[in-house]
mmCIF file of C-alpha atoms in Angstrom:
data_model
loop_
_atom_site.group_PDB
_atom_site.id
_atom_site.type_symbol
_atom_site.label_atom_id
_atom_site.label_comp_id
_atom_site.label_asym_id
_atom_site.label_seq_id
_atom_site.Cartn_x
_atom_site.Cartn_y
_atom_site.Cartn_z
ATOM 1 C CA UNK A 1204 -39.822 14.722 90.874
ATOM 2 C CA UNK A 1205 -40.596 17.078 87.520
ATOM 3 C CA UNK A 1206 -39.405 15.542 84.432
ATOM 4 C CA UNK A 1207 -36.233 17.475 83.069
ATOM 5 C CA UNK A 1208 -36.318 18.842 79.689
ATOM 6 C CA UNK A 1209 -33.668 19.894 77.097
ATOM 7 C CA UNK A 1210 -34.909 23.000 74.892
ATOM 8 C CA UNK A 1211 -32.851 23.470 71.561
ATOM 9 C CA UNK A 1212 -32.993 26.934 71.218
ATOM 10 C CA UNK A 1213 -32.743 28.843 67.755
ATOM 11 C CA UNK A 1214 -29.289 29.750 67.102
ATOM 12 C CA UNK A 1215 -28.191 29.529 70.866
ATOM 13 C CA UNK A 1216 -27.847 27.064 73.603
ATOM 14 C CA UNK A 1217 -29.705 23.884 74.983
ATOM 15 C CA UNK A 1218 -31.479 24.823 77.885
ATOM 16 C CA UNK A 1219 -31.959 22.339 80.568
ATOM 17 C CA UNK A 1220 -35.003 22.517 82.965
ATOM 18 C CA UNK A 1221 -35.487 20.325 85.920
ATOM 19 C CA UNK A 1222 -33.577 18.710 88.449
ATOM 20 C CA UNK A 1223 -30.531 17.489 86.907
ATOM 21 C CA UNK A 1224 -27.056 16.414 87.656
ATOM 22 C CA UNK A 1225 -24.016 17.889 85.269
ATOM 23 C CA UNK A 1226 -21.157 15.519 85.438
ATOM 24 C CA UNK A 1227 -17.457 15.911 83.989
ATOM 25 C CA UNK A 1228 -16.015 12.805 81.916
ATOM 26 C CA UNK A 1229 -14.362 11.874 85.436
ATOM 27 C CA UNK A 1230 -17.373 11.528 87.416
ATOM 28 C CA UNK A 1231 -17.389 14.965 88.965
ATOM 29 C CA UNK A 1232 -20.080 17.013 89.519
ATOM 30 C CA UNK A 1233 -20.615 20.759 88.007
ATOM 31 C CA UNK A 1234 -21.992 23.122 90.255
ATOM 32 C CA UNK A 1235 -24.773 25.179 89.121
ATOM 33 C CA UNK A 1236 -27.443 27.074 90.393
ATOM 34 C CA UNK A 1237 -31.297 27.273 89.722
ATOM 35 C CA UNK A 1238 -33.234 24.873 87.788
ATOM 36 C CA UNK A 1239 -32.628 26.322 84.048
ATOM 37 C CA UNK A 1240 -29.288 25.770 82.930
ATOM 38 C CA UNK A 1241 -27.501 26.851 79.439
ATOM 39 C CA UNK A 1242 -25.293 24.231 77.791
ATOM 40 C CA UNK A 1243 -23.016 25.408 74.766
ATOM 41 C CA UNK A 1244 -23.582 23.979 71.649
ATOM 42 C CA UNK A 1245 -21.918 26.309 69.326
ATOM 43 C CA UNK A 1246 -18.507 25.011 70.666
ATOM 44 C CA UNK A 1247 -17.140 28.487 71.021
ATOM 45 C CA UNK A 1248 -17.916 28.978 75.110
ATOM 46 C CA UNK A 1249 -14.879 29.610 77.177
ATOM 47 C CA UNK A 1250 -17.125 28.073 80.027
ATOM 48 C CA UNK A 1251 -18.082 24.653 78.356
ATOM 49 C CA UNK A 1252 -20.251 22.994 78.813
ATOM 50 C CA UNK A 1253 -21.950 26.474 79.815
ATOM 51 C CA UNK A 1254 -23.025 28.882 77.701
ATOM 52 C CA UNK A 1255 -21.083 32.196 77.517
ATOM 53 C CA UNK A 1256 -22.972 33.865 74.907
ATOM 54 C CA UNK A 1257 -20.316 33.343 72.627
ATOM 55 C CA UNK A 1258 -22.624 32.120 69.980
ATOM 56 C CA UNK A 1259 -24.165 35.516 69.479
ATOM 57 C CA UNK A 1260 -20.346 36.892 68.755
ATOM 58 C CA UNK A 1261 -19.714 34.376 66.102
ATOM 59 C CA UNK A 1262 -22.820 34.301 64.485
ATOM 60 C CA UNK A 1263 -23.426 30.438 65.195
ATOM 61 C CA UNK A 1264 -26.681 29.569 63.100
ATOM 62 C CA UNK A 1265 -28.699 26.253 63.523
ATOM 63 C CA UNK A 1266 -32.479 26.114 63.159
ATOM 64 C CA UNK A 1267 -33.111 22.450 64.677
ATOM 65 C CA UNK A 1268 -36.234 20.915 64.584
ATOM 66 C CA UNK A 1269 -37.790 18.023 65.898
ATOM 67 C CA UNK A 1270 -39.828 17.280 62.653
ATOM 68 C CA UNK A 1271 -36.599 17.519 60.690
ATOM 69 C CA UNK A 1272 -34.956 15.026 62.990
ATOM 70 C CA UNK A 1273 -37.587 12.478 63.014
ATOM 71 C CA UNK A 1274 -37.607 12.753 59.243
ATOM 72 C CA UNK A 1275 -33.837 11.749 59.200
ATOM 73 C CA UNK A 1276 -33.490 9.348 61.402
ATOM 74 C CA UNK A 1277 -36.323 6.874 59.544
#
């Protein structure tokens, strides 16, 4: 089985690639098709936890960087 990856896009969703299950707080699985899922991180999606493109409309901006996060966590 291929490793699942999560890519933080610039000013957009988390892109989850690979064989993953998305489970709600009650243990129910969300149905999704394909091997790439876009998850909301702006908080504005009407389809949470999935991205619906609202980030572009509301001007969400975040330039998350693994290097910057590593510097903060140490």
